Coordinates of C-alpha atoms and ligand atoms in Angstrom, one line a residue:
M266 CA 110.1 -44.1 75.0
S267 CA 107.2 -46.0 74.6
S268 CA 107.5 -49.2 72.8
N269 CA 105.6 -49.0 69.3
S270 CA 101.6 -48.7 69.7
Q271 CA 100.5 -51.7 67.0
W272 CA 103.4 -53.7 67.1
G273 CA 104.9 -53.0 70.6
G274 CA 104.0 -56.3 72.6
R275 CA 107.5 -57.6 72.6
F276 CA 108.8 -54.4 73.1
A277 CA 109.5 -53.2 76.2
A278 CA 110.9 -50.4 74.5
G279 CA 111.6 -47.4 71.6
P280 CA 113.1 -47.4 68.1
S281 CA 116.6 -44.8 68.5
A282 CA 115.5 -42.1 66.8
I283 CA 118.0 -43.4 64.2
M284 CA 115.9 -46.3 64.0
Q285 CA 112.8 -44.0 63.7
A286 CA 114.5 -42.0 61.1
I287 CA 115.0 -44.8 58.7
N288 CA 112.6 -46.3 59.1
A289 CA 109.7 -44.4 58.4
S290 CA 107.8 -43.5 55.1
I291 CA 104.9 -41.9 56.3
G292 CA 106.5 -38.4 55.2
F293 CA 105.9 -40.0 51.8
D294 CA 103.7 -43.2 51.3
R295 CA 101.5 -41.1 52.5
K296 CA 100.8 -39.6 49.4
M297 CA 98.8 -43.0 49.6
W298 CA 95.9 -42.6 51.5
R299 CA 93.1 -42.6 49.1
Q300 CA 94.4 -46.4 47.5
D301 CA 94.9 -47.4 51.7
I302 CA 91.8 -46.1 52.7
R303 CA 89.7 -47.7 49.1
G304 CA 92.2 -51.0 50.4
S305 CA 90.3 -50.6 54.3
L306 CA 87.1 -50.7 52.8
A307 CA 87.3 -53.6 50.5
H308 CA 88.9 -55.2 53.4
A309 CA 86.3 -54.8 55.3
A310 CA 83.4 -55.6 53.9
M311 CA 84.7 -58.8 52.9
L312 CA 85.5 -59.5 56.6
A313 CA 81.7 -58.1 57.0
H314 CA 80.7 -60.5 54.9
V315 CA 82.3 -63.4 55.9
G316 CA 81.2 -63.3 59.3
I317 CA 84.9 -62.5 60.3
I318 CA 83.9 -59.1 62.0
T319 CA 80.1 -57.8 62.4
T320 CA 78.4 -55.4 60.4
E321 CA 78.6 -53.2 63.6
D322 CA 82.5 -53.3 63.6
E323 CA 82.1 -52.3 59.6
R324 CA 80.0 -49.5 59.6
A325 CA 82.0 -48.1 62.2
I326 CA 85.0 -48.5 60.7
R327 CA 83.9 -47.9 57.4
E328 CA 82.5 -43.7 58.6
G329 CA 86.0 -43.6 60.6
L330 CA 87.8 -44.0 57.5
E331 CA 85.2 -41.7 56.0
A332 CA 86.3 -39.0 58.6
I333 CA 89.7 -39.9 58.1
A334 CA 89.4 -39.4 54.8
A335 CA 87.9 -36.1 55.4
R336 CA 90.6 -34.9 57.7
I337 CA 93.1 -35.3 55.5
E338 CA 91.4 -33.9 52.6
A339 CA 90.9 -30.8 54.6
G340 CA 95.2 -30.9 55.5
E341 CA 93.4 -31.6 59.1
F342 CA 95.2 -35.2 59.4
P343 CA 97.9 -35.2 62.7
W344 CA 100.7 -37.4 60.4
D345 CA 103.2 -39.4 63.6
E346 CA 106.9 -40.8 62.2
A347 CA 106.5 -43.1 65.6
L348 CA 103.4 -44.3 63.7
E349 CA 106.1 -45.6 60.9
D350 CA 104.1 -45.3 58.0
I351 CA 100.5 -44.4 56.0
H352 CA 98.9 -47.8 57.6
M353 CA 99.8 -47.1 60.9
N354 CA 98.9 -43.7 60.5
I355 CA 94.9 -44.8 59.2
E356 CA 94.7 -48.0 61.8
A357 CA 96.1 -46.5 64.6
R358 CA 93.7 -43.0 64.2
L359 CA 90.8 -44.8 63.2
T360 CA 91.0 -47.2 66.7
E361 CA 91.3 -44.0 68.6
A362 CA 88.4 -42.5 67.1
I363 CA 86.2 -45.5 67.6
G364 CA 87.6 -48.2 69.9
E365 CA 87.8 -52.2 69.4
A366 CA 86.2 -52.5 66.2
G367 CA 89.0 -50.3 64.6
K368 CA 91.7 -52.6 66.0
R369 CA 89.8 -55.7 64.0
L370 CA 91.0 -54.2 60.5
H371 CA 94.0 -55.8 60.2
T372 CA 92.1 -59.7 60.7
G373 CA 93.0 -61.3 58.4
R374 CA 95.7 -58.9 56.3
S375 CA 99.4 -57.9 56.7
R376 CA 101.3 -55.0 55.6
N377 CA 102.9 -56.8 53.1
D378 CA 99.6 -57.5 51.4
Q379 CA 98.4 -53.6 52.5
V380 CA 101.2 -51.8 51.2
A381 CA 101.7 -54.0 47.5
L382 CA 98.4 -53.5 47.1
D383 CA 98.0 -49.6 48.3
V384 CA 101.3 -49.1 45.3
R385 CA 99.2 -51.4 42.5
L386 CA 96.0 -49.1 43.4
W387 CA 98.3 -45.9 43.2
V388 CA 100.1 -47.1 40.1
R389 CA 97.4 -47.9 37.7
D390 CA 95.4 -44.2 39.0
A391 CA 98.5 -43.0 37.6
I392 CA 98.6 -45.4 34.2
D393 CA 94.6 -43.6 34.3
G394 CA 95.7 -40.1 33.9
L395 CA 99.1 -40.7 32.3
A396 CA 97.7 -42.4 29.4
G397 CA 95.0 -39.8 28.6
Q398 CA 97.6 -37.0 28.6
V399 CA 99.6 -38.9 25.8
E400 CA 96.9 -38.7 24.1
D401 CA 96.1 -35.5 24.7
V402 CA 100.2 -34.8 23.6
M403 CA 99.0 -36.9 20.6
R404 CA 96.4 -34.7 19.4
A405 CA 98.0 -31.3 20.1
L406 CA 100.7 -33.4 16.9
V407 CA 97.9 -34.4 14.7
E408 CA 96.4 -30.9 14.7
Q409 CA 100.5 -29.9 13.8
A410 CA 100.3 -32.4 10.8
E411 CA 97.1 -31.6 9.5
A412 CA 97.9 -27.5 9.5
Q413 CA 100.9 -28.5 8.1
A414 CA 100.5 -31.9 6.1
A415 CA 102.2 -29.8 3.0
T416 CA 104.6 -27.4 4.4
V417 CA 108.3 -28.8 3.6
M418 CA 111.4 -28.7 5.7
P419 CA 114.5 -30.5 6.1
G420 CA 114.7 -34.5 6.3
F421 CA 117.7 -34.9 8.3
T422 CA 120.5 -38.1 8.9
H423 CA 122.9 -37.4 11.4
L424 CA 121.6 -34.1 11.6
Q425 CA 123.1 -33.3 8.1
P426 CA 119.8 -32.4 5.0
A427 CA 118.6 -35.4 3.6
Q428 CA 115.7 -35.2 2.1
P429 CA 113.4 -32.8 1.8
T430 CA 109.8 -34.1 4.4
T431 CA 106.8 -31.6 5.5
F432 CA 106.2 -30.6 8.9
G433 CA 102.9 -32.6 9.2
H434 CA 105.2 -35.5 8.5
H435 CA 107.8 -35.1 11.2
M436 CA 104.3 -34.3 13.9
L437 CA 103.7 -37.9 13.5
A438 CA 106.6 -39.5 13.4
Y439 CA 105.9 -38.4 16.8
V440 CA 102.2 -39.4 17.1
E441 CA 103.7 -43.1 16.6
M442 CA 106.9 -43.1 19.2
L443 CA 103.8 -41.5 21.6
S444 CA 101.1 -44.4 20.2
R445 CA 103.8 -47.1 21.6
D446 CA 104.2 -45.4 25.1
R447 CA 100.6 -45.3 25.6
G448 CA 100.6 -49.1 24.7
R449 CA 103.1 -49.9 26.9
L450 CA 101.4 -47.6 29.8
L451 CA 98.5 -49.8 29.1
D452 CA 99.9 -53.2 28.3
C453 CA 101.6 -52.4 32.0
R454 CA 97.8 -51.3 33.6
K455 CA 96.9 -55.7 32.2
R456 CA 98.8 -57.3 34.1
L457 CA 99.3 -55.4 37.1
N458 CA 95.5 -55.8 37.7
E459 CA 95.5 -58.6 39.8
S460 CA 94.5 -58.1 43.5
P461 CA 98.0 -58.7 46.3
L462 CA 95.2 -58.3 48.9
G463 CA 94.6 -61.4 51.2
A464 CA 98.1 -62.7 50.6
A465 CA 98.4 -61.5 53.9
A466 CA 102.2 -61.0 55.4
L467 CA 103.4 -64.2 53.4
C468 CA 101.5 -67.2 53.1
G469 CA 98.1 -66.3 53.0
T470 CA 96.1 -66.6 55.7
G471 CA 93.5 -69.1 58.1
F472 CA 90.6 -66.4 58.1
P473 CA 88.6 -67.8 55.2
I474 CA 89.1 -64.8 53.6
D475 CA 86.7 -63.7 49.9
R476 CA 89.9 -62.3 48.2
R477 CA 87.6 -62.8 45.2
M478 CA 85.3 -60.7 46.7
T479 CA 88.1 -57.6 47.3
A480 CA 89.3 -58.2 43.4
E481 CA 86.0 -57.6 42.3
A482 CA 85.2 -54.0 45.1
L483 CA 89.1 -52.7 43.7
G484 CA 88.7 -53.3 40.5
F485 CA 90.8 -56.1 40.1
D486 CA 90.6 -58.6 37.4
G487 CA 91.0 -61.9 40.2
P488 CA 93.1 -62.4 42.9
M489 CA 96.9 -63.1 42.7
R490 CA 98.0 -66.4 42.6
N491 CA 100.6 -67.3 44.3
S492 CA 100.7 -65.2 47.6
L493 CA 104.5 -65.5 48.2
D494 CA 104.9 -62.9 44.6
A495 CA 101.8 -61.2 45.8
V496 CA 104.0 -59.5 48.8
A497 CA 107.0 -59.5 46.6
S498 CA 106.6 -58.2 43.4
R499 CA 107.1 -55.7 42.0
D500 CA 107.7 -55.8 38.1
F501 CA 104.4 -54.0 37.7
A502 CA 106.5 -51.1 38.8
A503 CA 109.5 -51.7 37.2
E504 CA 107.6 -51.4 33.9
F505 CA 105.5 -48.8 34.5
L506 CA 109.0 -46.9 35.4
F507 CA 110.2 -48.4 31.8
A508 CA 106.8 -47.8 30.0
C509 CA 107.8 -43.6 31.6
A510 CA 111.7 -43.7 30.6
M511 CA 110.8 -44.6 27.2
C512 CA 108.2 -41.9 27.4
A513 CA 110.4 -39.7 28.3
T514 CA 113.0 -40.4 25.9
H515 CA 110.6 -39.3 23.4
L516 CA 109.2 -36.4 24.7
S517 CA 113.2 -35.7 25.4
R518 CA 114.0 -35.5 21.6
F519 CA 110.9 -33.7 20.6
A520 CA 112.1 -30.9 23.5
E521 CA 115.7 -31.4 21.7
E522 CA 114.4 -30.4 18.4
V523 CA 112.3 -27.8 19.5
V524 CA 115.7 -26.3 21.2
I525 CA 117.7 -27.0 17.8
W526 CA 114.2 -25.8 15.8
T527 CA 113.5 -21.6 17.9
S528 CA 117.3 -21.3 17.4
P529 CA 118.0 -18.3 15.2
Y530 CA 120.5 -20.4 13.0
F531 CA 117.4 -22.7 12.5
G532 CA 114.7 -20.6 13.2
F533 CA 112.4 -23.0 11.8
V534 CA 109.4 -22.7 14.4
K535 CA 108.6 -19.8 16.5
L536 CA 107.2 -20.2 20.8
S537 CA 105.5 -17.6 21.8
D538 CA 106.0 -15.8 25.3
A539 CA 104.1 -18.1 26.9
F540 CA 106.6 -21.2 26.3
T541 CA 110.1 -19.0 26.2
T542 CA 111.8 -17.0 28.9
G543 CA 113.8 -14.4 28.9
S544 CA 117.7 -14.0 30.0
S545 CA 118.3 -11.1 33.6
I546 CA 121.0 -10.3 31.4
M547 CA 120.5 -10.4 28.3
P548 CA 118.1 -8.2 27.2
Q549 CA 117.5 -9.9 22.9
K550 CA 117.2 -13.9 24.7
R551 CA 114.6 -15.9 24.2
N552 CA 114.9 -19.2 25.4
P553 CA 112.9 -22.0 24.8
D554 CA 113.2 -23.4 28.7
A555 CA 110.5 -25.8 29.1
A556 CA 111.6 -28.0 26.6
E557 CA 115.2 -27.7 28.1
L558 CA 113.5 -29.1 31.1
V559 CA 111.6 -31.7 29.5
R560 CA 114.8 -32.6 27.9
G561 CA 116.7 -32.6 31.5
K562 CA 113.8 -34.0 33.9
T563 CA 114.0 -37.5 31.2
G564 CA 117.2 -38.1 33.7
R565 CA 115.5 -38.8 37.0
V566 CA 112.5 -41.0 35.8
M567 CA 115.5 -43.0 34.0
G568 CA 117.1 -43.0 37.8
A569 CA 114.2 -44.1 39.6
L570 CA 114.2 -46.9 36.4
I571 CA 117.2 -47.8 37.3
G572 CA 116.4 -47.5 41.4
M573 CA 113.4 -49.6 41.2
L574 CA 115.7 -52.9 39.4
T575 CA 118.4 -52.3 41.5
V576 CA 116.2 -52.3 44.7
L577 CA 114.8 -55.5 43.2
K578 CA 117.9 -57.9 42.7
G579 CA 119.2 -58.9 45.7
L580 CA 115.8 -59.2 47.2
P581 CA 115.1 -62.9 48.2
M582 CA 111.1 -64.4 49.1
T583 CA 109.9 -62.0 49.9
Y584 CA 109.1 -58.7 51.3
G585 CA 112.2 -57.1 52.5
K586 CA 112.3 -53.2 54.1
D587 CA 114.8 -52.7 50.8
M588 CA 110.2 -52.5 49.1
Q589 CA 109.9 -49.4 50.9
E590 CA 112.8 -47.7 48.2
D591 CA 110.3 -48.5 45.9
K592 CA 107.8 -45.5 46.5
E593 CA 109.5 -42.1 46.0
G594 CA 111.1 -43.0 42.5
I595 CA 107.7 -43.8 41.3
F596 CA 106.0 -40.9 43.3
D597 CA 108.7 -38.6 41.5
A598 CA 108.6 -40.4 37.5
A599 CA 105.1 -39.9 37.6
E600 CA 104.7 -36.3 39.0
T601 CA 107.5 -35.3 36.3
M602 CA 105.5 -37.2 33.4
T603 CA 102.3 -34.9 34.4
L604 CA 104.4 -32.4 33.9
C605 CA 107.1 -33.1 31.0
L606 CA 103.2 -34.1 29.3
A607 CA 101.7 -30.9 29.9
A608 CA 104.3 -28.7 29.1
T609 CA 105.1 -30.8 25.4
A610 CA 100.8 -30.6 25.1
G611 CA 101.3 -26.5 25.7
M612 CA 104.6 -26.5 23.3
V613 CA 103.1 -28.0 20.9
R614 CA 100.4 -26.2 20.8
D615 CA 101.8 -22.6 20.5
M616 CA 104.6 -23.2 18.0
K617 CA 104.4 -22.1 14.5
P618 CA 106.4 -23.0 11.8
D619 CA 108.3 -20.3 9.6
G620 CA 107.2 -21.8 6.3
A621 CA 109.4 -19.9 4.3
R622 CA 112.6 -20.6 6.5
L623 CA 111.7 -24.5 6.4
R624 CA 111.1 -24.1 2.1
E625 CA 113.7 -22.2 1.8
A626 CA 116.7 -24.9 4.2
A627 CA 114.9 -27.5 2.8
G628 CA 116.1 -27.0 -0.9
A629 CA 119.7 -26.2 0.9
G630 CA 122.0 -29.2 0.5
F631 CA 121.8 -31.1 -2.7
S632 CA 118.3 -32.6 -0.5
T633 CA 116.8 -33.2 -3.6
A634 CA 119.8 -35.3 -4.8
T635 CA 118.5 -38.8 -4.2
D636 CA 115.3 -37.6 -6.6
L637 CA 117.3 -37.5 -9.2
A638 CA 119.4 -40.1 -8.8
D639 CA 116.1 -42.1 -9.1
W640 CA 115.7 -40.2 -12.2
L641 CA 118.0 -41.8 -14.4
V642 CA 117.5 -45.2 -12.7
R643 CA 113.8 -44.8 -13.6
E644 CA 114.5 -43.2 -17.0
L645 CA 117.8 -44.0 -17.9
R646 CA 117.3 -48.0 -16.9
M647 CA 120.6 -47.1 -14.9
P648 CA 121.9 -49.1 -12.0
F649 CA 121.4 -47.7 -8.4
R650 CA 125.1 -48.1 -7.7
D651 CA 125.7 -46.1 -11.3
A652 CA 122.9 -42.9 -11.0
H653 CA 124.2 -42.9 -7.7
H654 CA 128.0 -41.8 -9.0
V655 CA 127.2 -40.0 -10.8
T656 CA 124.1 -37.9 -8.7
G657 CA 127.4 -38.3 -6.7
R658 CA 129.6 -36.2 -9.5
L659 CA 126.5 -34.1 -10.4
V660 CA 126.4 -32.3 -6.3
A661 CA 129.9 -31.9 -7.2
R662 CA 129.8 -29.9 -10.2
A663 CA 127.1 -27.8 -9.0
E664 CA 129.5 -27.3 -5.0
A665 CA 132.0 -25.8 -7.4
K666 CA 130.0 -23.4 -9.4
G667 CA 128.5 -21.9 -6.2
S668 CA 124.5 -23.7 -7.4
D669 CA 121.5 -25.4 -6.6
L670 CA 120.9 -28.4 -8.5
A671 CA 118.7 -27.1 -10.6
G672 CA 120.9 -24.4 -11.4
L673 CA 123.1 -26.4 -13.5
T674 CA 122.8 -26.6 -17.4
L675 CA 121.4 -28.7 -19.5
A676 CA 124.9 -28.6 -20.6
E677 CA 126.0 -28.6 -17.7
M678 CA 124.6 -32.2 -16.7
Q679 CA 124.5 -33.6 -20.0
A680 CA 128.9 -33.4 -19.9
V681 CA 128.2 -35.6 -16.7
E682 CA 126.3 -37.8 -18.4
P683 CA 125.0 -37.6 -21.9
R684 CA 121.7 -39.4 -22.1
I685 CA 119.8 -36.8 -19.1
T686 CA 117.6 -35.4 -20.8
E687 CA 114.8 -31.4 -19.6
A688 CA 112.5 -33.7 -17.7
I689 CA 115.3 -34.3 -15.3
Y690 CA 115.0 -31.1 -14.0
G691 CA 111.0 -32.1 -12.9
V692 CA 112.1 -33.6 -10.3
L693 CA 115.1 -31.7 -8.7
T694 CA 112.1 -28.8 -6.4
V695 CA 111.4 -30.3 -3.2
E696 CA 107.3 -30.0 -3.9
A697 CA 107.7 -32.5 -6.3
S698 CA 110.7 -35.2 -4.3
V699 CA 107.6 -34.9 -1.1
A700 CA 104.7 -35.4 -3.8
S701 CA 106.4 -38.5 -5.3
R702 CA 107.3 -40.1 -1.7
A703 CA 103.2 -41.4 -1.8
C704 CA 104.1 -45.3 -0.9
F705 CA 102.8 -46.3 2.7
G706 CA 104.4 -44.7 5.4
G707 CA 106.2 -42.1 3.2
T708 CA 106.2 -37.9 3.3
A709 CA 104.0 -37.2 0.9
P710 CA 101.2 -34.5 1.3
E711 CA 98.8 -37.3 0.4
N712 CA 99.5 -39.3 3.2
V713 CA 100.3 -37.2 5.6
R714 CA 96.4 -36.0 5.2
H715 CA 95.4 -39.3 5.1
M716 CA 97.3 -40.4 8.0
A717 CA 95.9 -37.0 9.9
A718 CA 92.2 -37.7 9.7
E719 CA 92.9 -41.4 10.3
W720 CA 94.6 -40.7 13.8
R721 CA 92.3 -37.7 14.4
E722 CA 89.2 -40.3 14.3
R723 CA 91.2 -42.7 16.7
L724 CA 92.1 -40.6 18.9
A725 CA 87.8 -38.9 19.0
Ligands
LIG149 N1 106.2 -48.8 54.7 C1 106.1 -50.2 54.6 C2 106.4 -50.5 52.4 O1 106.9 -48.6 52.4 C3 105.2 -50.8 54.7 C4 105.2 -52.6 55.2 C5 106.0 -52.9 55.7 N2 105.8 -53.9 56.3 C6 106.3 -54.4 58.0 N3 106.4 -56.1 57.1 N4 107.5 -53.8 57.4 O2 107.2 -51.3 52.2

């Protein structure tokens, strides 16, 4: 086997087959071909600008890279594992096509700053796509919230009926979570937006390169200030993966609710044929597979985060080949998020809440007991702890009688607390309960309408 055409000067022979197999990343890092070419175009333009290469060489490089991009796009590029990675695959074909000039492209640059650049650009592009998708899910939730602002449903803690809330309020809770996820992605983008290009192998270069020029050409705020840090750091990737993992966790919680809500025992919402599947043996089945998969795929995103942190934790400065292991997790997490966000947006828009069923469930489980206790505090000036106790006794009575709280007669109530009047029945309906929770951030339909309108404007 002949030695490597890119770095084989001091090597008499090529690598063993197993060396090549463990070393090669072309099988996955080819996903970064656009970023790699973008970076090389900027680097070549800068080299010509400062006079390190001629403008003829720069033109040959540019046209050569554009031709390569067209070949890759057309699926006609001959990927070669012997050339290890995306950087050397492209450079070798460039030199094959344009000769000498191609060999000058790597002046003042190393694969170490090149790969750091490509990954940064790839993550930045991924963030731009994902942030837009998160917004789309938010928009879908806001649409449901506006349509269902006054649709009462049970609010749960411990998955036990707690207090009545509205379907709209529930939707808006997820809008808040997703807006923070979006914010985390954009924060990550802000912090990662510095260019590592020009750090070269690790110490910078003696060539009079202009790092500001390439940084600007590639849309960065400026060059990274320390060359060692530039090639050694992937905290931006870990941060991106955390933002993804947190968002996946929120999507998973929502998906879990869809699974519960579509179970016939709950029957809170219906999904159409578009977002459910049947069973190959049980003809009656309608399974919420999309929701289950959104829930299930969360694990791989979390895995990517842990994988990234683990790769970094024992690495001495600066670059180590271990870092080649950063990519597959990043790609898989981003692609998983793209799919899960699209599926969630689809489910949210598809979902039909069953208003009657939700209304019935909202009133079950003595869900207005807190309202009763609050009435005792407000009207009888009873200390809340005592009111809690009195209400508990009334719940026990109703339970024994097999009725809800409004099913107790005034006499039965007065047997527990003689000062209770007819007026108490006014607070025992679920509608009165939700309407009363009009404090800022509360569940009242008026609030929900207001907040949903605010979000709609912000997302327009
Ligand atoms: N394929 C490598 C990676 O993904 C590129 C950088 C290789 N650098 C080196 N000095 N071997 O990390």
